[in-house]
PDB file of C-alpha atoms in Angstrom:
ATOM      1  CA  UNK L   6      83.509 -76.614  63.230  1.00  0.00           C
ATOM      2  CA  UNK L   7      84.726 -80.205  63.537  1.00  0.00           C
ATOM      3  CA  UNK L   8      84.395 -82.667  60.056  1.00  0.00           C
ATOM      4  CA  UNK L   9      80.842 -83.473  58.974  1.00  0.00           C
ATOM      5  CA  UNK L  10      80.523 -86.892  60.364  1.00  0.00           C
ATOM      6  CA  UNK L  11      80.105 -88.324  56.788  1.00  0.00           C
ATOM      7  CA  UNK L  12      83.278 -87.051  55.898  1.00  0.00           C
ATOM      8  CA  UNK L  13      84.636 -88.266  59.151  1.00  0.00           C
ATOM      9  CA  UNK L  14      83.848 -91.717  58.023  1.00  0.00           C
ATOM     10  CA  UNK L  15      84.683 -91.565  54.647  1.00  0.00           C
ATOM     11  CA  UNK L  16      88.381 -90.095  55.008  1.00  0.00           C
ATOM     12  CA  UNK L  17      88.786 -92.939  57.754  1.00  0.00           C
ATOM     13  CA  UNK L  18      87.832 -95.660  55.073  1.00  0.00           C
ATOM     14  CA  UNK L  19      89.984 -94.177  52.322  1.00  0.00           C
ATOM     15  CA  UNK L  20      93.250 -93.838  54.755  1.00  0.00           C
ATOM     16  CA  UNK L  21      92.421 -97.592  55.621  1.00  0.00           C
ATOM     17  CA  UNK L  22      92.494 -98.511  51.886  1.00  0.00           C
ATOM     18  CA  UNK L  23      95.996 -97.096  51.691  1.00  0.00           C
ATOM     19  CA  UNK L  24      97.869 -96.908  48.397  1.00  0.00           C
ATOM     20  CA  UNK L  25      99.886 -94.423  46.537  1.00  0.00           C
ATOM     21  CA  UNK L  26      99.018 -90.788  46.459  1.00  0.00           C
ATOM     22  CA  UNK L  27      97.547 -89.279  43.072  1.00  0.00           C
ATOM     23  CA  UNK L  28     101.114 -87.189  42.766  1.00  0.00           C
ATOM     24  CA  UNK L  29     102.942 -91.149  42.774  1.00  0.00           C
ATOM     25  CA  UNK L  30     101.026 -92.451  39.928  1.00  0.00           C
ATOM     26  CA  UNK L  31     101.198 -92.257  36.236  1.00  0.00           C
ATOM     27  CA  UNK L  32      98.693 -89.690  34.687  1.00  0.00           C
ATOM     28  CA  UNK L  33      96.246 -92.005  33.008  1.00  0.00           C
ATOM     29  CA  UNK L  34      96.015 -94.293  36.550  1.00  0.00           C
ATOM     30  CA  UNK L  35      95.175 -90.884  38.141  1.00  0.00           C
ATOM     31  CA  UNK L  36      92.376 -90.476  35.611  1.00  0.00           C
ATOM     32  CA  UNK L  37      90.949 -94.122  36.342  1.00  0.00           C
ATOM     33  CA  UNK L  38      90.967 -93.464  40.082  1.00  0.00           C
ATOM     34  CA  UNK L  39      89.053 -90.323  39.584  1.00  0.00           C
ATOM     35  CA  UNK L  40      86.544 -91.973  37.362  1.00  0.00           C
ATOM     36  CA  UNK L  41      86.138 -94.532  39.989  1.00  0.00           C
ATOM     37  CA  UNK L  42      85.302 -92.380  42.703  1.00  0.00           C
ATOM     38  CA  UNK L  43      83.001 -89.915  40.798  1.00  0.00           C
ATOM     39  CA  UNK L  44      80.754 -92.396  38.953  1.00  0.00           C
ATOM     40  CA  UNK L  45      77.708 -91.019  36.620  1.00  0.00           C
ATOM     41  CA  UNK L  46      74.462 -90.627  37.961  1.00  0.00           C
ATOM     42  CA  UNK L  47      71.780 -91.737  35.416  1.00  0.00           C
ATOM     43  CA  UNK L  48      69.059 -92.095  38.225  1.00  0.00           C
ATOM     44  CA  UNK L  49      68.965 -88.228  38.631  1.00  0.00           C
ATOM     45  CA  UNK L  50      66.645 -88.041  35.879  1.00  0.00           C
ATOM     46  CA  UNK L  51      66.399 -85.190  33.464  1.00  0.00           C
ATOM     47  CA  UNK L  52      64.385 -84.613  30.139  1.00  0.00           C
ATOM     48  CA  UNK L  53      67.220 -85.354  27.698  1.00  0.00           C
ATOM     49  CA  UNK L  54      70.866 -86.036  27.482  1.00  0.00           C
ATOM     50  CA  UNK L  55      72.751 -85.370  24.002  1.00  0.00           C
ATOM     51  CA  UNK L  56      76.471 -85.671  23.314  1.00  0.00           C
ATOM     52  CA  UNK L  57      77.712 -82.968  20.741  1.00  0.00           C
ATOM     53  CA  UNK L  58      80.495 -80.778  19.394  1.00  0.00           C
ATOM     54  CA  UNK L  59      80.424 -77.382  20.794  1.00  0.00           C
ATOM     55  CA  UNK L  60      82.659 -75.444  18.295  1.00  0.00           C
ATOM     56  CA  UNK L  61      84.884 -78.226  17.988  1.00  0.00           C
ATOM     57  CA  UNK L  62      85.187 -79.089  21.423  1.00  0.00           C
ATOM     58  CA  UNK L  63      83.172 -82.148  22.660  1.00  0.00           C
ATOM     59  CA  UNK L  64      80.221 -81.698  25.122  1.00  0.00           C
ATOM     60  CA  UNK L  65      77.183 -83.098  26.744  1.00  0.00           C
ATOM     61  CA  UNK L  66      73.910 -80.987  26.935  1.00  0.00           C
ATOM     62  CA  UNK L  67      71.381 -81.693  29.540  1.00  0.00           C
ATOM     63  CA  UNK L  68      67.710 -80.429  28.993  1.00  0.00           C
ATOM     64  CA  UNK L  69      65.481 -80.070  32.034  1.00  0.00           C
ATOM     65  CA  UNK L  70      61.728 -81.118  31.920  1.00  0.00           C
ATOM     66  CA  UNK L  71      59.147 -78.356  31.006  1.00  0.00           C
ATOM     67  CA  UNK L  72      58.796 -75.937  27.998  1.00  0.00           C
ATOM     68  CA  UNK L  73      61.604 -73.624  27.141  1.00  0.00           C
ATOM     69  CA  UNK L  74      63.584 -71.774  26.089  1.00  0.00           C
ATOM     70  CA  UNK L  75      65.761 -72.281  28.951  1.00  0.00           C
ATOM     71  CA  UNK L  76      68.653 -70.362  30.530  1.00  0.00           C
ATOM     72  CA  UNK L  77      71.859 -72.014  29.763  1.00  0.00           C
ATOM     73  CA  UNK L  78      74.886 -72.820  32.128  1.00  0.00           C
ATOM     74  CA  UNK L  79      78.108 -73.938  31.146  1.00  0.00           C
ATOM     75  CA  UNK L  80      79.750 -76.766  33.370  1.00  0.00           C
ATOM     76  CA  UNK L  81      83.375 -76.837  33.462  1.00  0.00           C
ATOM     77  CA  UNK L  82      84.615 -80.217  35.402  1.00  0.00           C
ATOM     78  CA  UNK L  83      87.281 -80.274  38.159  1.00  0.00           C
ATOM     79  CA  UNK L  84      90.336 -82.441  38.184  1.00  0.00           C
ATOM     80  CA  UNK L  85      93.212 -80.180  38.081  1.00  0.00           C
ATOM     81  CA  UNK L  86      92.912 -79.573  34.398  1.00  0.00           C
ATOM     82  CA  UNK L  87      94.707 -83.344  34.320  1.00  0.00           C
ATOM     83  CA  UNK L  88      91.820 -85.660  35.603  1.00  0.00           C
ATOM     84  CA  UNK L  89      88.126 -85.473  34.900  1.00  0.00           C
ATOM     85  CA  UNK L  90      85.805 -85.941  31.922  1.00  0.00           C
ATOM     86  CA  UNK L  91      81.850 -85.751  30.921  1.00  0.00           C
ATOM     87  CA  UNK L  92      81.235 -89.187  33.291  1.00  0.00           C
ATOM     88  CA  UNK L  93      82.860 -87.440  36.254  1.00  0.00           C
ATOM     89  CA  UNK L  94      81.016 -84.080  35.890  1.00  0.00           C
ATOM     90  CA  UNK L  95      77.592 -86.214  34.987  1.00  0.00           C
ATOM     91  CA  UNK L  96      76.249 -86.286  38.863  1.00  0.00           C
ATOM     92  CA  UNK L  97      76.397 -82.413  39.079  1.00  0.00           C
ATOM     93  CA  UNK L  98      75.438 -81.665  35.647  1.00  0.00           C
ATOM     94  CA  UNK L  99      72.354 -83.245  36.185  1.00  0.00           C
ATOM     95  CA  UNK L 100      71.652 -81.812  39.686  1.00  0.00           C
ATOM     96  CA  UNK L 101      71.892 -78.589  38.683  1.00  0.00           C
ATOM     97  CA  UNK L 102      70.077 -78.935  35.135  1.00  0.00           C
ATOM     98  CA  UNK L 103      66.872 -80.400  37.393  1.00  0.00           C
ATOM     99  CA  UNK L 104      67.349 -77.797  40.364  1.00  0.00           C
ATOM    100  CA  UNK L 105      67.786 -74.676  38.473  1.00  0.00           C
ATOM    101  CA  UNK L 106      65.685 -75.588  35.684  1.00  0.00           C
ATOM    102  CA  UNK L 107      68.330 -74.993  33.050  1.00  0.00           C
ATOM    103  CA  UNK L 108      70.214 -76.444  30.052  1.00  0.00           C
ATOM    104  CA  UNK L 109      73.542 -77.471  30.928  1.00  0.00           C
ATOM    105  CA  UNK L 110      76.256 -77.635  28.412  1.00  0.00           C
ATOM    106  CA  UNK L 111      78.994 -80.166  30.097  1.00  0.00           C
ATOM    107  CA  UNK L 112      82.518 -79.414  28.408  1.00  0.00           C
ATOM    108  CA  UNK L 113      85.182 -82.106  27.875  1.00  0.00           C
ATOM    109  CA  UNK L 114      88.020 -79.742  27.369  1.00  0.00           C
ATOM    110  CA  UNK L 115      91.532 -80.886  26.534  1.00  0.00           C
ATOM    111  CA  UNK L 116      93.682 -82.106  29.424  1.00  0.00           C
ATOM    112  CA  UNK L 117      97.023 -81.520  30.609  1.00  0.00           C
ATOM    113  CA  UNK L 118      99.651 -82.388  30.298  1.00  0.00           C
ATOM    114  CA  UNK L 119      99.297 -83.491  26.736  1.00  0.00           C
ATOM    115  CA  UNK L 120      97.568 -80.174  26.209  1.00  0.00           C
ATOM    116  CA  UNK L 121      98.923 -77.379  28.837  1.00  0.00           C
ATOM    117  CA  UNK L 122      97.798 -73.839  29.298  1.00  0.00           C
ATOM    118  CA  UNK L 123      95.835 -72.491  27.936  1.00  0.00           C
ATOM    119  CA  UNK L 124      94.281 -75.146  25.787  1.00  0.00           C
ATOM    120  CA  UNK L 125      91.661 -76.026  28.665  1.00  0.00           C
ATOM    121  CA  UNK L 126      90.722 -72.390  28.767  1.00  0.00           C
ATOM    122  CA  UNK L 127      90.560 -71.590  25.219  1.00  0.00           C
ATOM    123  CA  UNK L 128      88.335 -74.874  24.724  1.00  0.00           C
ATOM    124  CA  UNK L 129      85.979 -73.770  27.505  1.00  0.00           C
ATOM    125  CA  UNK L 130      85.607 -70.222  25.830  1.00  0.00           C
ATOM    126  CA  UNK L 131      85.046 -71.752  22.328  1.00  0.00           C
ATOM    127  CA  UNK L 132      82.277 -73.950  23.918  1.00  0.00           C
ATOM    128  CA  UNK L 133      80.581 -70.882  25.282  1.00  0.00           C
ATOM    129  CA  UNK L 134      80.653 -68.741  22.135  1.00  0.00           C
ATOM    130  CA  UNK L 135      79.031 -71.781  20.308  1.00  0.00           C
ATOM    131  CA  UNK L 136      76.473 -71.902  23.294  1.00  0.00           C
ATOM    132  CA  UNK L 137      75.611 -68.206  22.606  1.00  0.00           C
ATOM    133  CA  UNK L 138      75.019 -68.864  18.938  1.00  0.00           C
ATOM    134  CA  UNK L 139      73.588 -72.223  18.764  1.00  0.00           C
ATOM    135  CA  UNK L 140      71.927 -73.188  22.453  1.00  0.00           C
ATOM    136  CA  UNK L 141      68.426 -72.614  20.969  1.00  0.00           C
ATOM    137  CA  UNK L 142      68.830 -76.050  18.975  1.00  0.00           C
ATOM    138  CA  UNK L 143      68.723 -77.616  22.557  1.00  0.00           C
ATOM    139  CA  UNK L 144      65.690 -75.140  23.707  1.00  0.00           C
ATOM    140  CA  UNK L 145      68.220 -73.068  25.326  1.00  0.00           C
ATOM    141  CA  UNK L 146      68.137 -69.380  25.490  1.00  0.00           C
ATOM    142  CA  UNK L 147      71.321 -68.006  24.163  1.00  0.00           C
ATOM    143  CA  UNK L 148      70.812 -64.513  25.875  1.00  0.00           C
ATOM    144  CA  UNK L 149      70.426 -66.276  29.217  1.00  0.00           C
ATOM    145  CA  UNK L 150      74.131 -67.565  29.864  1.00  0.00           C
ATOM    146  CA  UNK L 151      76.141 -68.773  32.854  1.00  0.00           C
ATOM    147  CA  UNK L 152      79.399 -70.143  33.596  1.00  0.00           C
ATOM    148  CA  UNK L 153      79.997 -72.673  36.450  1.00  0.00           C
ATOM    149  CA  UNK L 154      82.490 -75.096  37.647  1.00  0.00           C
ATOM    150  CA  UNK L 155      84.042 -76.905  40.710  1.00  0.00           C
ATOM    151  CA  UNK L 156      88.100 -76.611  41.483  1.00  0.00           C
ATOM    152  CA  UNK L 157      89.771 -76.414  38.219  1.00  0.00           C
ATOM    153  CA  UNK L 158      86.298 -75.971  36.789  1.00  0.00           C
ATOM    154  CA  UNK L 159      85.803 -73.232  38.659  1.00  0.00           C
ATOM    155  CA  UNK L 160      89.056 -71.684  37.515  1.00  0.00           C
ATOM    156  CA  UNK L 161      88.004 -72.150  34.113  1.00  0.00           C
ATOM    157  CA  UNK L 162      84.644 -70.407  34.773  1.00  0.00           C
ATOM    158  CA  UNK L 163      86.594 -67.695  36.585  1.00  0.00           C
ATOM    159  CA  UNK L 164      88.554 -67.335  33.081  1.00  0.00           C
ATOM    160  CA  UNK L 165      86.027 -67.633  30.593  1.00  0.00           C
ATOM    161  CA  UNK L 166      83.776 -64.794  32.389  1.00  0.00           C
ATOM    162  CA  UNK L 167      87.234 -62.420  32.084  1.00  0.00           C
ATOM    163  CA  UNK L 168      87.734 -63.861  28.350  1.00  0.00           C
ATOM    164  CA  UNK L 169      84.288 -62.975  27.555  1.00  0.00           C
ATOM    165  CA  UNK L 170      84.639 -59.391  29.222  1.00  0.00           C
ATOM    166  CA  UNK L 171      88.174 -58.881  27.559  1.00  0.00           C
ATOM    167  CA  UNK L 172      87.215 -60.200  23.946  1.00  0.00           C
ATOM    168  CA  UNK L 173      83.609 -58.407  23.639  1.00  0.00           C
ATOM    169  CA  UNK L 174      81.549 -61.377  24.335  1.00  0.00           C
ATOM    170  CA  UNK L 175      79.502 -63.284  24.845  1.00  0.00           C
ATOM    171  CA  UNK L 176      77.393 -61.759  27.825  1.00  0.00           C
ATOM    172  CA  UNK L 177      77.416 -63.746  30.669  1.00  0.00           C
ATOM    173  CA  UNK L 178      74.951 -63.349  33.316  1.00  0.00           C
ATOM    174  CA  UNK L 179      76.511 -64.968  36.117  1.00  0.00           C
ATOM    175  CA  UNK L 180      79.413 -67.022  37.645  1.00  0.00           C
ATOM    176  CA  UNK L 181      79.354 -70.050  40.231  1.00  0.00           C
ATOM    177  CA  UNK L 182      82.679 -70.693  41.223  1.00  0.00           C
ATOM    178  CA  UNK L 183      82.682 -73.866  43.412  1.00  0.00           C
ATOM    179  CA  UNK L 184      85.855 -74.192  45.358  1.00  0.00           C
ATOM    180  CA  UNK L 185      88.034 -72.384  42.806  1.00  0.00           C
ATOM    181  CA  UNK L 186      91.375 -72.399  41.860  1.00  0.00           C
ATOM    182  CA  UNK L 187      92.577 -68.606  41.505  1.00  0.00           C
ATOM    183  CA  UNK L 188      96.257 -68.399  42.382  1.00  0.00           C
ATOM    184  CA  UNK L 189      99.143 -70.592  41.110  1.00  0.00           C
ATOM    185  CA  UNK L 190     101.812 -68.503  42.492  1.00  0.00           C
ATOM    186  CA  UNK L 191     101.163 -68.165  46.127  1.00  0.00           C
ATOM    187  CA  UNK L 192     100.685 -71.339  48.082  1.00  0.00           C
ATOM    188  CA  UNK L 193     101.367 -69.970  51.550  1.00  0.00           C
ATOM    189  CA  UNK L 194      97.950 -68.944  52.685  1.00  0.00           C
ATOM    190  CA  UNK L 195      96.681 -70.615  55.943  1.00  0.00           C
ATOM    191  CA  UNK L 196      94.429 -72.753  54.220  1.00  0.00           C
ATOM    192  CA  UNK L 197      97.115 -74.464  52.247  1.00  0.00           C
ATOM    193  CA  UNK L 198      98.995 -75.033  55.429  1.00  0.00           C
ATOM    194  CA  UNK L 199      96.315 -76.280  57.616  1.00  0.00           C
ATOM    195  CA  UNK L 200      94.889 -78.547  55.258  1.00  0.00           C
ATOM    196  CA  UNK L 201      97.993 -79.664  53.503  1.00  0.00           C
ATOM    197  CA  UNK L 202      97.269 -83.399  53.998  1.00  0.00           C
ATOM    198  CA  UNK L 203      94.199 -85.592  55.151  1.00  0.00           C
ATOM    199  CA  UNK L 204      91.502 -83.951  53.638  1.00  0.00           C
ATOM    200  CA  UNK L 205      91.214 -85.833  50.249  1.00  0.00           C
ATOM    201  CA  UNK L 206      92.641 -82.768  48.086  1.00  0.00           C
ATOM    202  CA  UNK L 207      96.385 -82.371  49.204  1.00  0.00           C
ATOM    203  CA  UNK L 208      98.775 -79.394  48.774  1.00  0.00           C
ATOM    204  CA  UNK L 209     100.917 -81.955  46.988  1.00  0.00           C
ATOM    205  CA  UNK L 210      98.238 -82.752  44.677  1.00  0.00           C
ATOM    206  CA  UNK L 211      97.843 -79.090  43.827  1.00  0.00           C
ATOM    207  CA  UNK L 212     101.375 -78.850  43.076  1.00  0.00           C
ATOM    208  CA  UNK L 213     101.220 -81.943  40.614  1.00  0.00           C
ATOM    209  CA  UNK L 214      98.270 -80.485  38.875  1.00  0.00           C
ATOM    210  CA  UNK L 215      99.811 -77.022  38.610  1.00  0.00           C
ATOM    211  CA  UNK L 216     103.230 -78.820  37.258  1.00  0.00           C
ATOM    212  CA  UNK L 217     101.323 -80.486  34.555  1.00  0.00           C
ATOM    213  CA  UNK L 218      98.880 -77.610  33.277  1.00  0.00           C
ATOM    214  CA  UNK L 219     101.221 -74.686  33.918  1.00  0.00           C
ATOM    215  CA  UNK L 220     104.613 -75.354  34.504  1.00  0.00           C
ATOM    216  CA  UNK L 221     106.344 -72.122  33.768  1.00  0.00           C
ATOM    217  CA  UNK L 222     106.202 -68.920  36.159  1.00  0.00           C
ATOM    218  CA  UNK L 223     105.387 -66.728  33.543  1.00  0.00           C
ATOM    219  CA  UNK L 224     102.205 -68.981  32.390  1.00  0.00           C
ATOM    220  CA  UNK L 225     101.023 -69.162  36.087  1.00  0.00           C
ATOM    221  CA  UNK L 226     101.115 -65.534  36.362  1.00  0.00           C
ATOM    222  CA  UNK L 227      98.687 -65.059  33.416  1.00  0.00           C
ATOM    223  CA  UNK L 228      95.166 -64.143  34.472  1.00  0.00           C
ATOM    224  CA  UNK L 229      94.025 -66.790  32.268  1.00  0.00           C
ATOM    225  CA  UNK L 230      95.851 -69.187  34.582  1.00  0.00           C
ATOM    226  CA  UNK L 231      95.524 -67.337  37.758  1.00  0.00           C
ATOM    227  CA  UNK L 232      92.282 -65.229  37.698  1.00  0.00           C
ATOM    228  CA  UNK L 233      93.193 -63.439  41.010  1.00  0.00           C
ATOM    229  CA  UNK L 234      96.267 -61.777  39.796  1.00  0.00           C
ATOM    230  CA  UNK L 235      94.195 -60.073  36.934  1.00  0.00           C
ATOM    231  CA  UNK L 236      95.138 -56.272  36.976  1.00  0.00           C
ATOM    232  CA  UNK L 237      91.620 -55.384  36.414  1.00  0.00           C
ATOM    233  CA  UNK L 238      88.595 -57.466  37.795  1.00  0.00           C
ATOM    234  CA  UNK L 239      86.005 -54.821  37.219  1.00  0.00           C
ATOM    235  CA  UNK L 240      83.065 -55.275  34.406  1.00  0.00           C
ATOM    236  CA  UNK L 241      82.829 -59.083  35.598  1.00  0.00           C
ATOM    237  CA  UNK L 242      79.515 -60.952  35.947  1.00  0.00           C
ATOM    238  CA  UNK L 243      77.987 -61.373  39.268  1.00  0.00           C
ATOM    239  CA  UNK L 244      79.716 -64.168  41.386  1.00  0.00           C
ATOM    240  CA  UNK L 245      79.033 -66.751  43.801  1.00  0.00           C
ATOM    241  CA  UNK L 246      82.157 -68.438  45.261  1.00  0.00           C
ATOM    242  CA  UNK L 247      81.564 -71.667  47.550  1.00  0.00           C
ATOM    243  CA  UNK L 248      84.431 -72.817  49.643  1.00  0.00           C
ATOM    244  CA  UNK L 249      84.983 -75.704  52.152  1.00  0.00           C
ATOM    245  CA  UNK L 250      86.306 -75.146  55.651  1.00  0.00           C
ATOM    246  CA  UNK L 251      88.630 -78.149  55.173  1.00  0.00           C
ATOM    247  CA  UNK L 252      90.073 -77.534  51.803  1.00  0.00           C
ATOM    248  CA  UNK L 253      93.493 -76.221  50.727  1.00  0.00           C
ATOM    249  CA  UNK L 254      92.007 -73.672  48.130  1.00  0.00           C
ATOM    250  CA  UNK L 255      89.537 -72.082  50.606  1.00  0.00           C
ATOM    251  CA  UNK L 256      91.548 -69.094  51.159  1.00  0.00           C
ATOM    252  CA  UNK L 257      92.119 -68.468  47.468  1.00  0.00           C
ATOM    253  CA  UNK L 258      88.474 -68.717  46.284  1.00  0.00           C
ATOM    254  CA  UNK L 259      87.448 -66.364  49.118  1.00  0.00           C
ATOM    255  CA  UNK L 260      90.240 -63.823  48.082  1.00  0.00           C
ATOM    256  CA  UNK L 261      88.647 -63.950  44.916  1.00  0.00           C
ATOM    257  CA  UNK L 262      85.193 -63.045  45.977  1.00  0.00           C
ATOM    258  CA  UNK L 263      86.395 -60.199  47.982  1.00  0.00           C
ATOM    259  CA  UNK L 264      88.766 -59.082  45.290  1.00  0.00           C
ATOM    260  CA  UNK L 265      85.883 -58.963  42.701  1.00  0.00           C
ATOM    261  CA  UNK L 266      83.882 -57.094  45.399  1.00  0.00           C
ATOM    262  CA  UNK L 267      86.398 -54.775  45.570  1.00  0.00           C
ATOM    263  CA  UNK L 268      86.437 -54.104  42.208  1.00  0.00           C
ATOM    264  CA  UNK L 269      82.712 -53.241  42.109  1.00  0.00           C
ATOM    265  CA  UNK L 270      81.389 -56.983  41.364  1.00  0.00           C
ATOM    266  CA  UNK L 271      78.282 -58.247  43.046  1.00  0.00           C
ATOM    267  CA  UNK L 272      80.280 -60.958  44.508  1.00  0.00           C
ATOM    268  CA  UNK L 273      79.942 -62.897  47.817  1.00  0.00           C
ATOM    269  CA  UNK L 274      81.326 -66.087  49.052  1.00  0.00           C
ATOM    270  CA  UNK L 275      79.702 -68.781  51.301  1.00  0.00           C
ATOM    271  CA  UNK L 276      81.893 -71.218  53.663  1.00  0.00           C
ATOM    272  CA  UNK L 277      80.628 -74.614  54.243  1.00  0.00           C
ATOM    273  CA  UNK L 278      82.009 -75.409  57.599  1.00  0.00           C
ATOM    274  CA  UNK L 279      83.045 -79.411  58.125  1.00  0.00           C
ATOM    275  CA  UNK L 280      83.162 -79.747  54.308  1.00  0.00           C
ATOM    276  CA  UNK L 281      86.147 -81.036  52.182  1.00  0.00           C
ATOM    277  CA  UNK L 282      87.009 -80.107  48.928  1.00  0.00           C
ATOM    278  CA  UNK L 283      84.731 -82.228  46.431  1.00  0.00           C
ATOM    279  CA  UNK L 284      81.405 -81.541  48.075  1.00  0.00           C
ATOM    280  CA  UNK L 285      79.796 -80.630  45.291  1.00  0.00           C
ATOM    281  CA  UNK L 286      79.982 -84.226  44.003  1.00  0.00           C
ATOM    282  CA  UNK L 287      79.019 -85.930  47.130  1.00  0.00           C
ATOM    283  CA  UNK L 288      75.369 -85.251  47.350  1.00  0.00           C
ATOM    284  CA  UNK L 289      74.448 -88.764  47.115  1.00  0.00           C
ATOM    285  CA  UNK L 290      76.887 -90.124  49.502  1.00  0.00           C
ATOM    286  CA  UNK L 291      77.416 -87.162  52.219  1.00  0.00           C
ATOM    287  CA  UNK L 292      73.644 -86.107  53.037  1.00  0.00           C
ATOM    288  CA  UNK L 293      74.664 -82.389  54.650  1.00  0.00           C
ATOM    289  CA  UNK L 294      76.091 -81.579  50.906  1.00  0.00           C
ATOM    290  CA  UNK L 295      72.764 -81.336  49.420  1.00  0.00           C
ATOM    291  CA  UNK L 296      72.316 -77.702  51.164  1.00  0.00           C
ATOM    292  CA  UNK L 297      75.203 -76.446  49.159  1.00  0.00           C
ATOM    293  CA  UNK L 298      73.951 -78.123  45.811  1.00  0.00           C
ATOM    294  CA  UNK L 299      70.190 -76.341  46.864  1.00  0.00           C
ATOM    295  CA  UNK L 300      72.210 -73.076  47.357  1.00  0.00           C
ATOM    296  CA  UNK L 301      73.851 -73.307  43.961  1.00  0.00           C
ATOM    297  CA  UNK L 302      70.667 -73.813  42.232  1.00  0.00           C
ATOM    298  CA  UNK L 303      68.811 -71.263  44.070  1.00  0.00           C
ATOM    299  CA  UNK L 304      71.482 -68.609  43.084  1.00  0.00           C
ATOM    300  CA  UNK L 305      71.328 -69.800  39.384  1.00  0.00           C
ATOM    301  CA  UNK L 306      67.522 -69.241  39.356  1.00  0.00           C
ATOM    302  CA  UNK L 307      68.174 -65.749  41.236  1.00  0.00           C
ATOM    303  CA  UNK L 308      70.668 -64.623  38.767  1.00  0.00           C
ATOM    304  CA  UNK L 309      68.449 -65.556  35.761  1.00  0.00           C
ATOM    305  CA  UNK L 310      65.467 -63.943  37.328  1.00  0.00           C
ATOM    306  CA  UNK L 311      67.151 -60.859  38.139  1.00  0.00           C
ATOM    307  CA  UNK L 312      68.711 -60.577  34.376  1.00  0.00           C
TER     308      UNK L 312
END
C-alpha cells in the first residue's frame, strides 16, 4: 500500500527541515531531539500518575478510573536503548492505561552507552519483579501481569518474558510487542533493504543504536539482546506482535511471531500497511494509527479476561 497520507505529509515536512541524522549528533543531542518529537500528553486523562522507585529502578505508575484491583502492564519505552524516557512514553502509557483499563508501570531503565547490555534488560526485569510483589499498593493485581513496549521497548518486553521463564517468575499473562527489535545479527532482511532510509527510522540509526547498546557480536547473539536467537522459545506467554509496512524492523518482528508460534506459543502478528516505525506514539497526529492503539488495548483486555 502507499504511505498513509498523514505520514506522507509528516515525512515531507521533516525532509524539508533538513539537519543532521541521529547517527551524526552526540548522544545527548539525540535524546533532546527525541524528547522534542515525543512530548508528554497530560490531556489524555487518567485517575492518577505517581513517580516511584520500582525495585530501585525509576518508574511512573498510571492508574485508571474505576474500582480495582486492575491488571498491570509493564511499559518499556522505545528509543534504541539509547534515547527515550518516562516523558517520551507518557502518551502511550496513558492510552494503554485508559483504553485497556489497567495499571501501567512505565520503566525508566538505564540507557546506553553509559550503561550497555544487559543493563536495560536487568532493570526492566527488576521492575517487573517489584510489580509482581508490590503492585497492590497502586490498586494493581500482581497476579495479572503483562509486558509491553515499542521498538527497543518491544525487545525488552520479549526479553523480560524470557527472563521470567528462565528465572522462575514472575508469571506473565501476555506480551504486547510493538515493532520490536529481535535480531542484532542479521541486517539483511528485505525490510532492512527496502526501508533503509526515508521512513523516519533508518538502517543507519539501527546500527548506531546497536553499536551503543551491544557493540560485540557475542553480546548481540545473547537471547537477552536478540530474543529471536534464543534456542528455546517454548513456554512463553501469548503474544501480539504489531509491525509497520515501511519499517526496517518489520521482518524481524514478524519472524519472531512465527518463531513463537512454531514453538507452541499462542502468538500472532498484525502488519499495519501504510504505517512507518513509531506509529504507537502518533495517535494524536496521525488519525489512522488510532486503530492500532485500539487493537492493542483490546488484545490486553482479552488476555486478562482469558487468564
